[in-house]
Amino acid sequence: LPGSFVGEVAMINDVPREFTAIAVGEVEVFKITKRDLDSLQRMNLALTTRFYLTIIRDLNKKLKKLNKYYQEVRNRISSKI
């Protein structure tokens, strides 16, 4: 999805990524490491906070989408029982 993050949970938790993303078209990529984020936090706490809020909003969108999918699958299964 445009504007989405990949590997954000791994970066925040400083662990290896668990998933891989494959682009189906042209993309622009920006890589930020945990070290980069820690450095940014020391230099500009307000910007770091905005960055984290953006990640939280993106995770919220993903969670809502996953929950909707879960509900659809659950309803399909329930209707067959």
mmCIF file of N, CA, C and O in Angstrom:
data_model
loop_
_atom_site.group_PDB
_atom_site.id
_atom_site.type_symbol
_atom_site.label_atom_id
_atom_site.label_comp_id
_atom_site.label_asym_id
_atom_site.label_seq_id
_atom_site.Cartn_x
_atom_site.Cartn_y
_atom_site.Cartn_z
ATOM 1 N N LEU A 1 0.829 -1.178 0.000
ATOM 2 C CA LEU A 1 0.000 0.000 0.000
ATOM 3 C C LEU A 1 0.877 1.247 0.000
ATOM 4 O O LEU A 1 1.870 1.300 0.722
ATOM 5 N N PRO A 2 0.514 2.252 -0.748
ATOM 6 C CA PRO A 2 1.306 3.483 -0.773
ATOM 7 C C PRO A 2 1.452 4.082 0.625
ATOM 8 O O PRO A 2 0.506 4.134 1.395
ATOM 9 N N GLY A 3 2.660 4.482 0.950
ATOM 10 C CA GLY A 3 2.921 5.091 2.243
ATOM 11 C C GLY A 3 3.065 4.120 3.389
ATOM 12 O O GLY A 3 3.188 4.522 4.537
ATOM 13 N N SER A 4 3.050 2.830 3.090
ATOM 14 C CA SER A 4 3.141 1.818 4.136
ATOM 15 C C SER A 4 4.594 1.553 4.538
ATOM 16 O O SER A 4 5.521 1.832 3.795
ATOM 17 N N PHE A 5 4.713 0.973 5.698
ATOM 18 C CA PHE A 5 6.013 0.563 6.214
ATOM 19 C C PHE A 5 6.139 -0.942 6.099
ATOM 20 O O PHE A 5 5.153 -1.660 6.178
ATOM 21 N N VAL A 6 7.361 -1.413 5.956
ATOM 22 C CA VAL A 6 7.647 -2.838 5.961
ATOM 23 C C VAL A 6 8.797 -3.047 6.933
ATOM 24 O O VAL A 6 9.799 -2.339 6.875
ATOM 25 N N GLY A 7 8.648 -3.988 7.841
ATOM 26 C CA GLY A 7 9.710 -4.270 8.798
ATOM 27 C C GLY A 7 9.737 -3.328 9.987
ATOM 28 O O GLY A 7 10.684 -3.322 10.760
ATOM 29 N N GLU A 8 8.652 -2.554 10.156
ATOM 30 C CA GLU A 8 8.639 -1.559 11.232
ATOM 31 C C GLU A 8 8.663 -2.186 12.615
ATOM 32 O O GLU A 8 9.319 -1.683 13.520
ATOM 33 N N VAL A 9 7.969 -3.292 12.794
ATOM 34 C CA VAL A 9 7.947 -3.942 14.104
ATOM 35 C C VAL A 9 9.325 -4.500 14.440
ATOM 36 O O VAL A 9 9.809 -4.355 15.565
ATOM 37 N N ALA A 10 9.970 -5.082 13.459
ATOM 38 C CA ALA A 10 11.328 -5.598 13.671
ATOM 39 C C ALA A 10 12.293 -4.470 14.014
ATOM 40 O O ALA A 10 13.144 -4.611 14.893
ATOM 41 N N MET A 11 12.142 -3.336 13.325
ATOM 42 C CA MET A 11 13.026 -2.200 13.591
ATOM 43 C C MET A 11 12.814 -1.678 15.009
ATOM 44 O O MET A 11 13.774 -1.459 15.742
ATOM 45 N N ILE A 12 11.579 -1.519 15.410
ATOM 46 C CA ILE A 12 11.279 -1.001 16.743
ATOM 47 C C ILE A 12 11.786 -1.953 17.822
ATOM 48 O O ILE A 12 12.343 -1.528 18.828
ATOM 49 N N ASN A 13 11.603 -3.246 17.599
ATOM 50 C CA ASN A 13 12.020 -4.245 18.582
ATOM 51 C C ASN A 13 13.471 -4.676 18.420
ATOM 52 O O ASN A 13 13.967 -5.487 19.201
ATOM 53 N N ASP A 14 14.134 -4.164 17.377
ATOM 54 C CA ASP A 14 15.533 -4.494 17.103
ATOM 55 C C ASP A 14 15.757 -6.003 16.969
ATOM 56 O O ASP A 14 16.638 -6.583 17.589
ATOM 57 N N VAL A 15 14.893 -6.624 16.154
ATOM 58 C CA VAL A 15 14.981 -8.060 15.857
ATOM 59 C C VAL A 15 14.919 -8.243 14.342
ATOM 60 O O VAL A 15 14.490 -7.337 13.618
ATOM 61 N N PRO A 16 15.318 -9.407 13.846
ATOM 62 C CA PRO A 16 15.218 -9.647 12.391
ATOM 63 C C PRO A 16 13.763 -9.618 11.912
ATOM 64 O O PRO A 16 12.846 -9.960 12.658
ATOM 65 N N ARG A 17 13.574 -9.197 10.651
ATOM 66 C CA ARG A 17 12.231 -9.189 10.063
ATOM 67 C C ARG A 17 11.714 -10.622 9.942
ATOM 68 O O ARG A 17 12.486 -11.548 9.763
ATOM 69 N N GLU A 18 10.407 -10.755 10.016
ATOM 70 C CA GLU A 18 9.782 -12.072 9.874
ATOM 71 C C GLU A 18 9.142 -12.259 8.510
ATOM 72 O O GLU A 18 8.813 -13.362 8.129
ATOM 73 N N PHE A 19 8.938 -11.170 7.759
ATOM 74 C CA PHE A 19 8.239 -11.225 6.486
ATOM 75 C C PHE A 19 9.052 -10.531 5.407
ATOM 76 O O PHE A 19 9.934 -9.732 5.694
ATOM 77 N N THR A 20 8.701 -10.810 4.166
ATOM 78 C CA THR A 20 9.329 -10.174 3.022
ATOM 79 C C THR A 20 8.235 -9.559 2.158
ATOM 80 O O THR A 20 7.173 -10.147 1.986
ATOM 81 N N ALA A 21 8.500 -8.375 1.653
ATOM 82 C CA ALA A 21 7.541 -7.715 0.765
ATOM 83 C C ALA A 21 8.080 -7.773 -0.661
ATOM 84 O O ALA A 21 9.282 -7.655 -0.880
ATOM 85 N N ILE A 22 7.189 -7.969 -1.610
ATOM 86 C CA ILE A 22 7.552 -7.994 -3.024
ATOM 87 C C ILE A 22 6.708 -6.945 -3.736
ATOM 88 O O ILE A 22 5.483 -6.970 -3.662
ATOM 89 N N ALA A 23 7.369 -6.017 -4.399
ATOM 90 C CA ALA A 23 6.664 -4.966 -5.129
ATOM 91 C C ALA A 23 6.173 -5.505 -6.466
ATOM 92 O O ALA A 23 6.861 -6.266 -7.127
ATOM 93 N N VAL A 24 4.972 -5.099 -6.861
ATOM 94 C CA VAL A 24 4.423 -5.511 -8.154
ATOM 95 C C VAL A 24 4.525 -4.383 -9.170
ATOM 96 O O VAL A 24 4.039 -4.502 -10.280
ATOM 97 N N GLY A 25 5.143 -3.297 -8.785
ATOM 98 C CA GLY A 25 5.340 -2.147 -9.665
ATOM 99 C C GLY A 25 6.491 -1.322 -9.137
ATOM 100 O O GLY A 25 7.244 -1.757 -8.271
ATOM 101 N N GLU A 26 6.595 -0.120 -9.677
ATOM 102 C CA GLU A 26 7.663 0.765 -9.223
ATOM 103 C C GLU A 26 7.390 1.242 -7.807
ATOM 104 O O GLU A 26 6.250 1.516 -7.449
ATOM 105 N N VAL A 27 8.456 1.319 -7.014
ATOM 106 C CA VAL A 27 8.336 1.805 -5.640
ATOM 107 C C VAL A 27 9.512 2.707 -5.304
ATOM 108 O O VAL A 27 10.559 2.630 -5.941
ATOM 109 N N GLU A 28 9.310 3.550 -4.337
ATOM 110 C CA GLU A 28 10.399 4.309 -3.746
ATOM 111 C C GLU A 28 10.601 3.739 -2.354
ATOM 112 O O GLU A 28 9.636 3.540 -1.616
ATOM 113 N N VAL A 29 11.841 3.488 -2.016
ATOM 114 C CA VAL A 29 12.152 2.856 -0.737
ATOM 115 C C VAL A 29 13.044 3.771 0.077
ATOM 116 O O VAL A 29 13.965 4.396 -0.446
ATOM 117 N N PHE A 30 12.740 3.847 1.360
ATOM 118 C CA PHE A 30 13.557 4.590 2.300
ATOM 119 C C PHE A 30 13.885 3.643 3.436
ATOM 120 O O PHE A 30 12.986 3.077 4.053
ATOM 121 N N LYS A 31 15.158 3.429 3.666
ATOM 122 C CA LYS A 31 15.579 2.513 4.721
ATOM 123 C C LYS A 31 16.037 3.305 5.938
ATOM 124 O O LYS A 31 16.834 4.224 5.831
ATOM 125 N N ILE A 32 15.486 2.943 7.085
ATOM 126 C CA ILE A 32 15.932 3.529 8.344
ATOM 127 C C ILE A 32 16.163 2.386 9.329
ATOM 128 O O ILE A 32 15.315 1.512 9.488
ATOM 129 N N THR A 33 17.330 2.391 9.912
ATOM 130 C CA THR A 33 17.689 1.326 10.855
ATOM 131 C C THR A 33 17.376 1.773 12.278
ATOM 132 O O THR A 33 17.103 2.946 12.536
ATOM 133 N N LYS A 34 17.435 0.841 13.182
ATOM 134 C CA LYS A 34 17.238 1.159 14.603
ATOM 135 C C LYS A 34 18.295 2.173 15.040
ATOM 136 O O LYS A 34 17.993 3.119 15.771
ATOM 137 N N ARG A 35 19.508 2.003 14.571
ATOM 138 C CA ARG A 35 20.584 2.944 14.901
ATOM 139 C C ARG A 35 20.250 4.348 14.391
ATOM 140 O O ARG A 35 20.448 5.335 15.091
ATOM 141 N N ASP A 36 19.722 4.415 13.144
ATOM 142 C CA ASP A 36 19.305 5.712 12.590
ATOM 143 C C ASP A 36 18.228 6.358 13.458
ATOM 144 O O ASP A 36 18.267 7.556 13.735
ATOM 145 N N LEU A 37 17.260 5.560 13.857
ATOM 146 C CA LEU A 37 16.161 6.081 14.657
ATOM 147 C C LEU A 37 16.639 6.555 16.028
ATOM 148 O O LEU A 37 16.219 7.600 16.517
ATOM 149 N N ASP A 38 17.542 5.801 16.634
ATOM 150 C CA ASP A 38 18.100 6.210 17.923
ATOM 151 C C ASP A 38 18.860 7.527 17.787
ATOM 152 O O ASP A 38 18.775 8.411 18.645
ATOM 153 N N SER A 39 19.584 7.668 16.696
ATOM 154 C CA SER A 39 20.327 8.894 16.425
ATOM 155 C C SER A 39 19.374 10.074 16.225
ATOM 156 O O SER A 39 19.589 11.166 16.772
ATOM 157 N N LEU A 40 18.331 9.846 15.455
ATOM 158 C CA LEU A 40 17.331 10.883 15.215
ATOM 159 C C LEU A 40 16.686 11.313 16.531
ATOM 160 O O LEU A 40 16.454 12.494 16.763
ATOM 161 N N GLN A 41 16.427 10.352 17.397
ATOM 162 C CA GLN A 41 15.789 10.650 18.678
ATOM 163 C C GLN A 41 16.666 11.584 19.513
ATOM 164 O O GLN A 41 16.154 12.501 20.153
ATOM 165 N N ARG A 42 17.962 11.374 19.483
ATOM 166 C CA ARG A 42 18.872 12.253 20.238
ATOM 167 C C ARG A 42 18.916 13.662 19.645
ATOM 168 O O ARG A 42 19.053 14.639 20.367
ATOM 169 N N MET A 43 18.751 13.749 18.311
ATOM 170 C CA MET A 43 18.841 15.052 17.645
ATOM 171 C C MET A 43 17.517 15.812 17.610
ATOM 172 O O MET A 43 17.498 17.030 17.699
ATOM 173 N N ASN A 44 16.400 15.068 17.442
ATOM 174 C CA ASN A 44 15.116 15.749 17.245
ATOM 175 C C ASN A 44 13.984 14.865 17.768
ATOM 176 O O ASN A 44 13.391 14.085 17.020
ATOM 177 N N LEU A 45 13.697 15.003 19.028
ATOM 178 C CA LEU A 45 12.674 14.168 19.667
ATOM 179 C C LEU A 45 11.293 14.374 19.050
ATOM 180 O O LEU A 45 10.534 13.425 18.868
ATOM 181 N N ALA A 46 10.968 15.612 18.691
ATOM 182 C CA ALA A 46 9.651 15.897 18.109
ATOM 183 C C ALA A 46 9.472 15.164 16.779
ATOM 184 O O ALA A 46 8.423 14.578 16.514
ATOM 185 N N LEU A 47 10.497 15.171 15.936
ATOM 186 C CA LEU A 47 10.417 14.476 14.653
ATOM 187 C C LEU A 47 10.325 12.968 14.858
ATOM 188 O O LEU A 47 9.566 12.285 14.172
ATOM 189 N N THR A 48 11.075 12.462 15.817
ATOM 190 C CA THR A 48 11.018 11.027 16.122
ATOM 191 C C THR A 48 9.619 10.636 16.584
ATOM 192 O O THR A 48 9.091 9.597 16.175
ATOM 193 N N THR A 49 9.014 11.474 17.403
ATOM 194 C CA THR A 49 7.652 11.213 17.876
ATOM 195 C C THR A 49 6.679 11.177 16.709
ATOM 196 O O THR A 49 5.819 10.287 16.632
ATOM 197 N N ARG A 50 6.801 12.127 15.786
ATOM 198 C CA ARG A 50 5.934 12.129 14.594
ATOM 199 C C ARG A 50 6.136 10.867 13.766
ATOM 200 O O ARG A 50 5.182 10.299 13.224
ATOM 201 N N PHE A 51 7.388 10.422 13.650
ATOM 202 C CA PHE A 51 7.703 9.205 12.903
ATOM 203 C C PHE A 51 7.005 7.997 13.545
ATOM 204 O O PHE A 51 6.357 7.201 12.868
ATOM 205 N N TYR A 52 7.144 7.884 14.872
ATOM 206 C CA TYR A 52 6.489 6.781 15.572
ATOM 207 C C TYR A 52 4.969 6.847 15.430
ATOM 208 O O TYR A 52 4.308 5.823 15.254
ATOM 209 N N LEU A 53 4.388 8.036 15.501
ATOM 210 C CA LEU A 53 2.938 8.167 15.328
ATOM 211 C C LEU A 53 2.506 7.722 13.933
ATOM 212 O O LEU A 53 1.451 7.098 13.766
ATOM 213 N N THR A 54 3.319 8.021 12.936
ATOM 214 C CA THR A 54 3.019 7.581 11.568
ATOM 215 C C THR A 54 3.043 6.062 11.481
ATOM 216 O O THR A 54 2.177 5.439 10.854
ATOM 217 N N ILE A 55 4.028 5.443 12.131
ATOM 218 C CA ILE A 55 4.102 3.980 12.156
ATOM 219 C C ILE A 55 2.882 3.403 12.872
ATOM 220 O O ILE A 55 2.274 2.434 12.408
ATOM 221 N N ILE A 56 2.506 3.997 13.976
ATOM 222 C CA ILE A 56 1.340 3.518 14.732
ATOM 223 C C ILE A 56 0.075 3.600 13.881
ATOM 224 O O ILE A 56 -0.725 2.662 13.849
ATOM 225 N N ARG A 57 -0.106 4.695 13.166
ATOM 226 C CA ARG A 57 -1.280 4.834 12.300
ATOM 227 C C ARG A 57 -1.274 3.770 11.194
ATOM 228 O O ARG A 57 -2.313 3.204 10.862
ATOM 229 N N ASP A 58 -0.098 3.508 10.625
ATOM 230 C CA ASP A 58 0.013 2.494 9.584
ATOM 231 C C ASP A 58 -0.305 1.106 10.155
ATOM 232 O O ASP A 58 -1.045 0.332 9.531
ATOM 233 N N LEU A 59 0.219 0.802 11.332
ATOM 234 C CA LEU A 59 -0.080 -0.487 11.961
ATOM 235 C C LEU A 59 -1.572 -0.607 12.276
ATOM 236 O O LEU A 59 -2.160 -1.676 12.134
ATOM 237 N N ASN A 60 -2.192 0.496 12.686
ATOM 238 C CA ASN A 60 -3.623 0.496 12.971
ATOM 239 C C ASN A 60 -4.424 0.161 11.714
ATOM 240 O O ASN A 60 -5.369 -0.632 11.753
ATOM 241 N N LYS A 61 -4.052 0.765 10.578
ATOM 242 C CA LYS A 61 -4.733 0.460 9.307
ATOM 243 C C LYS A 61 -4.591 -1.020 8.966
ATOM 244 O O LYS A 61 -5.554 -1.679 8.564
ATOM 245 N N LYS A 62 -3.379 -1.548 9.132
ATOM 246 C CA LYS A 62 -3.137 -2.966 8.826
ATOM 247 C C LYS A 62 -3.945 -3.865 9.748
ATOM 248 O O LYS A 62 -4.506 -4.873 9.314
ATOM 249 N N LEU A 63 -4.017 -3.507 11.022
ATOM 250 C CA LEU A 63 -4.769 -4.301 11.987
ATOM 251 C C LEU A 63 -6.254 -4.288 11.667
ATOM 252 O O LEU A 63 -6.923 -5.326 11.725
ATOM 253 N N LYS A 64 -6.797 -3.137 11.304
ATOM 254 C CA LYS A 64 -8.210 -3.051 10.932
ATOM 255 C C LYS A 64 -8.505 -3.913 9.705
ATOM 256 O O LYS A 64 -9.522 -4.602 9.646
ATOM 257 N N LYS A 65 -7.611 -3.863 8.725
ATOM 258 C CA LYS A 65 -7.785 -4.666 7.515
ATOM 259 C C LYS A 65 -7.739 -6.161 7.845
ATOM 260 O O LYS A 65 -8.557 -6.946 7.364
ATOM 261 N N LEU A 66 -6.803 -6.545 8.692
ATOM 262 C CA LEU A 66 -6.683 -7.942 9.094
ATOM 263 C C LEU A 66 -7.906 -8.389 9.888
ATOM 264 O O LEU A 66 -8.430 -9.488 9.687
ATOM 265 N N ASN A 67 -8.407 -7.531 10.768
ATOM 266 C CA ASN A 67 -9.587 -7.854 11.556
ATOM 267 C C ASN A 67 -10.810 -8.035 10.660
ATOM 268 O O ASN A 67 -11.610 -8.950 10.865
ATOM 269 N N LYS A 68 -10.950 -7.161 9.665
ATOM 270 C CA LYS A 68 -12.070 -7.281 8.731
ATOM 271 C C LYS A 68 -11.993 -8.610 7.979
ATOM 272 O O LYS A 68 -12.997 -9.318 7.834
ATOM 273 N N TYR A 69 -10.799 -8.969 7.531
ATOM 274 C CA TYR A 69 -10.605 -10.241 6.830
ATOM 275 C C TYR A 69 -10.939 -11.411 7.760
ATOM 276 O O TYR A 69 -11.628 -12.356 7.370
ATOM 277 N N TYR A 70 -10.472 -11.338 8.987
ATOM 278 C CA TYR A 70 -10.745 -12.386 9.973
ATOM 279 C C TYR A 70 -12.249 -12.564 10.172
ATOM 280 O O TYR A 70 -12.757 -13.677 10.197
ATOM 281 N N GLN A 71 -12.963 -11.453 10.307
ATOM 282 C CA GLN A 71 -14.411 -11.514 10.499
ATOM 283 C C GLN A 71 -15.107 -12.147 9.290
ATOM 284 O O GLN A 71 -16.047 -12.938 9.445
ATOM 285 N N GLU A 72 -14.657 -11.810 8.080
ATOM 286 C CA GLU A 72 -15.235 -12.392 6.875
ATOM 287 C C GLU A 72 -15.017 -13.898 6.825
ATOM 288 O O GLU A 72 -15.927 -14.669 6.513
ATOM 289 N N VAL A 73 -13.816 -14.322 7.148
ATOM 290 C CA VAL A 73 -13.511 -15.764 7.149
ATOM 291 C C VAL A 73 -14.327 -16.460 8.233
ATOM 292 O O VAL A 73 -14.907 -17.526 7.997
ATOM 293 N N ARG A 74 -14.401 -15.857 9.387
ATOM 294 C CA ARG A 74 -15.175 -16.438 10.494
ATOM 295 C C ARG A 74 -16.645 -16.578 10.117
ATOM 296 O O ARG A 74 -17.267 -17.603 10.393
ATOM 297 N N ASN A 75 -17.195 -15.564 9.457
ATOM 298 C CA ASN A 75 -18.600 -15.627 9.029
ATOM 299 C C ASN A 75 -18.815 -16.716 7.985
ATOM 300 O O ASN A 75 -19.831 -17.410 8.017
ATOM 301 N N ARG A 76 -17.860 -16.858 7.056
ATOM 302 C CA ARG A 76 -17.987 -17.919 6.047
ATOM 303 C C ARG A 76 -17.960 -19.296 6.695
ATOM 304 O O ARG A 76 -18.734 -20.180 6.322
ATOM 305 N N ILE A 77 -17.088 -19.478 7.652
ATOM 306 C CA ILE A 77 -16.986 -20.773 8.334
ATOM 307 C C ILE A 77 -18.245 -21.031 9.137
ATOM 308 O O ILE A 77 -18.788 -22.143 9.119
ATOM 309 N N SER A 78 -18.731 -20.024 9.838
ATOM 310 C CA SER A 78 -19.950 -20.170 10.660
ATOM 311 C C SER A 78 -21.160 -20.548 9.831
ATOM 312 O O SER A 78 -21.998 -21.338 10.259
ATOM 313 N N SER A 79 -21.247 -19.993 8.627
ATOM 314 C CA SER A 79 -22.404 -20.274 7.778
ATOM 315 C C SER A 79 -22.384 -21.692 7.224
ATOM 316 O O SER A 79 -23.405 -22.201 6.793
ATOM 317 N N LYS A 80 -21.225 -22.341 7.253
ATOM 318 C CA LYS A 80 -21.125 -23.709 6.731
ATOM 319 C C LYS A 80 -21.312 -24.756 7.812
ATOM 320 O O LYS A 80 -21.418 -25.930 7.519
ATOM 321 N N ILE A 81 -21.369 -24.319 9.046
ATOM 322 C CA ILE A 81 -21.501 -25.279 10.157
ATOM 323 C C ILE A 81 -22.973 -25.513 10.457
ATOM 324 O O ILE A 81 -23.812 -24.746 10.410
#
